[in-house]
CSV table of N, CA and C in Angstrom, one decimal:
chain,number,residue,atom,x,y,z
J,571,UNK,N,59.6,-29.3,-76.1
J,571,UNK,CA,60.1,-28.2,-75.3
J,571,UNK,C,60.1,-28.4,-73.8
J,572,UNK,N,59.0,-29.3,-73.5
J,572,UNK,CA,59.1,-29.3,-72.1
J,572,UNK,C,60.1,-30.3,-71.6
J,573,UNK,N,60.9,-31.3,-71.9
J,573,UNK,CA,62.1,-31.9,-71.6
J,573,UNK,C,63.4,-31.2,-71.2
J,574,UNK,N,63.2,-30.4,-72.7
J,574,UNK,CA,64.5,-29.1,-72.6
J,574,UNK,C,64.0,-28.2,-71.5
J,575,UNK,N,63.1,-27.6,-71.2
J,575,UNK,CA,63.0,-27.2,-70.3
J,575,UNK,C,63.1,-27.4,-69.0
J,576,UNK,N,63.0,-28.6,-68.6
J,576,UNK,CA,63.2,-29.2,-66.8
J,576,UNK,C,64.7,-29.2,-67.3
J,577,UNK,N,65.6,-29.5,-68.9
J,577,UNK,CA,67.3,-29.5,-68.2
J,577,UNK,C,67.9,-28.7,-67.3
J,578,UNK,N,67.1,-27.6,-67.1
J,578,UNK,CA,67.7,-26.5,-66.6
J,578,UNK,C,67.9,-26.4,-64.9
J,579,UNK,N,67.3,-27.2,-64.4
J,579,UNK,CA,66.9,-27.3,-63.0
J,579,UNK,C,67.8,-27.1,-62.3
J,580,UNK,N,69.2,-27.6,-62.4
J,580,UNK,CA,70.3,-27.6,-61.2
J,580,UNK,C,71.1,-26.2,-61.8
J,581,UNK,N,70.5,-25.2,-62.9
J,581,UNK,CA,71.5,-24.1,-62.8
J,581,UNK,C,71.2,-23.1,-62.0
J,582,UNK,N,72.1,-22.2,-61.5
J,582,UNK,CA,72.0,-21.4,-60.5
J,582,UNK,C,71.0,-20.1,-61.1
J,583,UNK,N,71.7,-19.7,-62.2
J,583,UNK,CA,70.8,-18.4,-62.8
J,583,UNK,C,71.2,-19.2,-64.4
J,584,UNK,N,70.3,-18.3,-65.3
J,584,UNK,CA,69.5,-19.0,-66.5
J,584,UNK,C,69.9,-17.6,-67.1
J,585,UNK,N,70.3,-17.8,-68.3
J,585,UNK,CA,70.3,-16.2,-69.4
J,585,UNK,C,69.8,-16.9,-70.8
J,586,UNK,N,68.6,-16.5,-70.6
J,586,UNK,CA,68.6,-16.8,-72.5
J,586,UNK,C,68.8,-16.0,-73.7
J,587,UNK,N,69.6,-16.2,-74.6
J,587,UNK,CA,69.5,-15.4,-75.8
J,587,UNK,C,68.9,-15.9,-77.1
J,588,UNK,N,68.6,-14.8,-78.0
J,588,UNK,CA,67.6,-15.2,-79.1
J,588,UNK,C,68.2,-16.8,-79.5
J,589,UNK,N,67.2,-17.0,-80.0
J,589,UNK,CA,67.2,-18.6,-81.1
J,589,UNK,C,67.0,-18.4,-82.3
J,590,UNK,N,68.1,-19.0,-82.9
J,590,UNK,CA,68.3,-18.2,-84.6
J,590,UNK,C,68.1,-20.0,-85.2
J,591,UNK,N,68.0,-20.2,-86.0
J,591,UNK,CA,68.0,-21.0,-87.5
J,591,UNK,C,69.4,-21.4,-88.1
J,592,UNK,N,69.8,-22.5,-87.6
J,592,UNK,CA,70.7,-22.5,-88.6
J,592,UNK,C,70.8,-22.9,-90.1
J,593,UNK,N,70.5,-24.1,-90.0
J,593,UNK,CA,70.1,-24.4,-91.7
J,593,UNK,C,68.9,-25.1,-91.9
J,594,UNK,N,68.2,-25.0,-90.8
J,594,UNK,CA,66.3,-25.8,-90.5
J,594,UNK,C,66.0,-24.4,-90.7
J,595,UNK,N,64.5,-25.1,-90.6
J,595,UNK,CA,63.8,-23.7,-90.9
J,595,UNK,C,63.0,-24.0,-89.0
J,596,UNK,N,63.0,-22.3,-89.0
J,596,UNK,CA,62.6,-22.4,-87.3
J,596,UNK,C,61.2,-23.2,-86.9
J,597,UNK,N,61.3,-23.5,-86.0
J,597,UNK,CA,60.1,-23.8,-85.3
J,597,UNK,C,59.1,-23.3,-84.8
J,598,UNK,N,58.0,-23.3,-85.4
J,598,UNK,CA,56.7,-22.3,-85.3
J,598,UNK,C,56.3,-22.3,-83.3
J,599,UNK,N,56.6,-21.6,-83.0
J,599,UNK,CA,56.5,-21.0,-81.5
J,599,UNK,C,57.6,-20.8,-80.2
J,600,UNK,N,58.3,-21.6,-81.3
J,600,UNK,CA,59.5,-22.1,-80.4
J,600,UNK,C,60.5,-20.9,-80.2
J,601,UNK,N,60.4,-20.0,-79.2
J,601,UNK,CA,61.7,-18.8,-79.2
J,601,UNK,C,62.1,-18.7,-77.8
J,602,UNK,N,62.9,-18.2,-77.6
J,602,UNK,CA,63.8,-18.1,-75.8
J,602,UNK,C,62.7,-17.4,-75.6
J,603,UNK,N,61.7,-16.3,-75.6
J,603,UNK,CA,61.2,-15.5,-74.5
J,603,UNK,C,59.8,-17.3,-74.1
J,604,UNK,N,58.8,-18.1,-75.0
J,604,UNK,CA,58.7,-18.9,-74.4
J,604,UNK,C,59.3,-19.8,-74.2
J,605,UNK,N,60.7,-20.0,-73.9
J,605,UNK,CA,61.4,-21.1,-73.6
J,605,UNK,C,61.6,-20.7,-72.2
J,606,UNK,N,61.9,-19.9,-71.6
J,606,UNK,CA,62.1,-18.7,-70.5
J,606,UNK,C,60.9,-18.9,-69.8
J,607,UNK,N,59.8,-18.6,-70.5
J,607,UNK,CA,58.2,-19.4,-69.5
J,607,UNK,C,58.2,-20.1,-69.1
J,608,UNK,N,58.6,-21.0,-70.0
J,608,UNK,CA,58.3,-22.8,-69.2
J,608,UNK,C,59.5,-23.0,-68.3
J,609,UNK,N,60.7,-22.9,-68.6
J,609,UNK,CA,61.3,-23.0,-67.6
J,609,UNK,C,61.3,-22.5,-66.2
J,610,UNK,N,60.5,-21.3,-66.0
J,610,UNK,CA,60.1,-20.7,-65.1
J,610,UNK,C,58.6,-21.7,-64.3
J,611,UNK,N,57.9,-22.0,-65.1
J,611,UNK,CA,56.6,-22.5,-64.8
J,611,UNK,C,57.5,-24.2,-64.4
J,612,UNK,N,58.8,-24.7,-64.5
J,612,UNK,CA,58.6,-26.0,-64.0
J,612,UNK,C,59.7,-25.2,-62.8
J,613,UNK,N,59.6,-24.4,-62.4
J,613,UNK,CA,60.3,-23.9,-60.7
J,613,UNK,C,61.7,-23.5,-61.2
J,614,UNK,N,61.9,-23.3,-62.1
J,614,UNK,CA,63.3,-22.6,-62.1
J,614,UNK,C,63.0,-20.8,-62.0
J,615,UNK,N,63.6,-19.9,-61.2
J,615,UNK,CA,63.2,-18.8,-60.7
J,615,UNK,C,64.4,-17.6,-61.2
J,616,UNK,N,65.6,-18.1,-61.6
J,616,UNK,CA,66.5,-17.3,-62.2
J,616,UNK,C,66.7,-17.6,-63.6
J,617,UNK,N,65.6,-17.9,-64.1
J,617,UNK,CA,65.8,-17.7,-65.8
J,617,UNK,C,65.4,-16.4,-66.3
J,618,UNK,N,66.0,-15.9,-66.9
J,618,UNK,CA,66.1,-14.3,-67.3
J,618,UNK,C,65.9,-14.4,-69.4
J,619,UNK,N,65.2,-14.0,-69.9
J,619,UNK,CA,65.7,-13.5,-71.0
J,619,UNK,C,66.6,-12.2,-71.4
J,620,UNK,N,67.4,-12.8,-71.8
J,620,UNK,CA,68.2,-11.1,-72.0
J,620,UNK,C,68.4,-10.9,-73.9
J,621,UNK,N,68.1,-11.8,-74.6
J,621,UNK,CA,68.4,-11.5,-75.9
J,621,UNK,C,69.5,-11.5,-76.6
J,622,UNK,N,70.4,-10.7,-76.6
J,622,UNK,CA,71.2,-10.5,-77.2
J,622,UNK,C,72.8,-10.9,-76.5
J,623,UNK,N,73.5,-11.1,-77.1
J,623,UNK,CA,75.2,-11.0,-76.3
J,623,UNK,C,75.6,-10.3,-75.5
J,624,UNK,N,75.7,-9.1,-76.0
J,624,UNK,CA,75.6,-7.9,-75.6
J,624,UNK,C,74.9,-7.8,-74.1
J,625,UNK,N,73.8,-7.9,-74.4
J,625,UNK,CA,72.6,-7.8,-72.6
J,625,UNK,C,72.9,-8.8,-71.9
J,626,UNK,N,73.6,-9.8,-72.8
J,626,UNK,CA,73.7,-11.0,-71.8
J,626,UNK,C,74.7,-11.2,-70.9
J,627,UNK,N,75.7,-10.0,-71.1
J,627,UNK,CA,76.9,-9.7,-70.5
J,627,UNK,C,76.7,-8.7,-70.0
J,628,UNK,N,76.3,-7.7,-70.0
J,628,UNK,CA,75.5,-6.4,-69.3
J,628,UNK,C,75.0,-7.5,-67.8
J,629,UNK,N,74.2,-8.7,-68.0
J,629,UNK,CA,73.1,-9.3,-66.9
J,629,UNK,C,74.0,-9.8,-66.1
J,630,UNK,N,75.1,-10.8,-66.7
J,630,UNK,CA,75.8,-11.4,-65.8
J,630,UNK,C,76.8,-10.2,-64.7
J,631,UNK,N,77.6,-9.3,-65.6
J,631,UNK,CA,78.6,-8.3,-64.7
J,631,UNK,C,77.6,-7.6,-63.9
J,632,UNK,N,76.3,-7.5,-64.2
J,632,UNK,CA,75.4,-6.8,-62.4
J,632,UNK,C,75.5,-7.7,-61.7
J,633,UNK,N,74.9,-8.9,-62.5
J,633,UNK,CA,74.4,-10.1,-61.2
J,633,UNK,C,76.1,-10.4,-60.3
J,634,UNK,N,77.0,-9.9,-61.0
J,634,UNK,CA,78.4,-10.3,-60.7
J,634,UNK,C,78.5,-9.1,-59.4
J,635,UNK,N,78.5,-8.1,-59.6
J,635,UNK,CA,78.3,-6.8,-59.1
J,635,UNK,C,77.7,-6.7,-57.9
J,636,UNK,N,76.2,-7.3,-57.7
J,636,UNK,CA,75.5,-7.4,-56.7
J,636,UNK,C,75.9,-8.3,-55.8
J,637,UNK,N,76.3,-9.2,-56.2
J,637,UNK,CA,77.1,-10.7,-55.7
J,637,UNK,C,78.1,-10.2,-55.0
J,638,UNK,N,78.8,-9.5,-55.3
J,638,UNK,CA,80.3,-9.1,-54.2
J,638,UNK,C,80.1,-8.0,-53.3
J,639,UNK,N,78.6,-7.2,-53.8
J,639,UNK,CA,78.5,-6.5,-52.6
J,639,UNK,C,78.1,-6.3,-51.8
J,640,UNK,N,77.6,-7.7,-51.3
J,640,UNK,CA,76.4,-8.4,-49.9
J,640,UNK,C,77.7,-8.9,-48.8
């Protein structure tokens, strides 16, 4: 996890949504809210969990929102 984690370094902002199973069976600890930790803990500062599709489009049109009105 911690490999996957530093990929994230050169993105601007980070949205994570759930981690589902496709035809493995999941990985015992392994879920976006701690995947969202560690990426945080190696200096990435705009990783957000948001969950679902839905919130994760809700996060980006604020962040979009805030963005145009500075």
């Amino acid at each position: 996890m911690d490999e996957f984690a530093r990929s994230f370094t050169q993105a601007d902002r980070l949205y994570l949504l759930d981690i589902y199973a496709a035809s493995e069976k999941p990985i015992e600890g392994v879920t976006a809210e701690t995947l969202v930790e560690r990426i945080r803990q190696f200096g990435h500062h705009s990783a957000e969990y948001v969950g679902t599709i839905g919130r994760a489009v809700d996060a980006v049109l604020e962040h979009a929102e805030r963005a145009t009105q500075c």
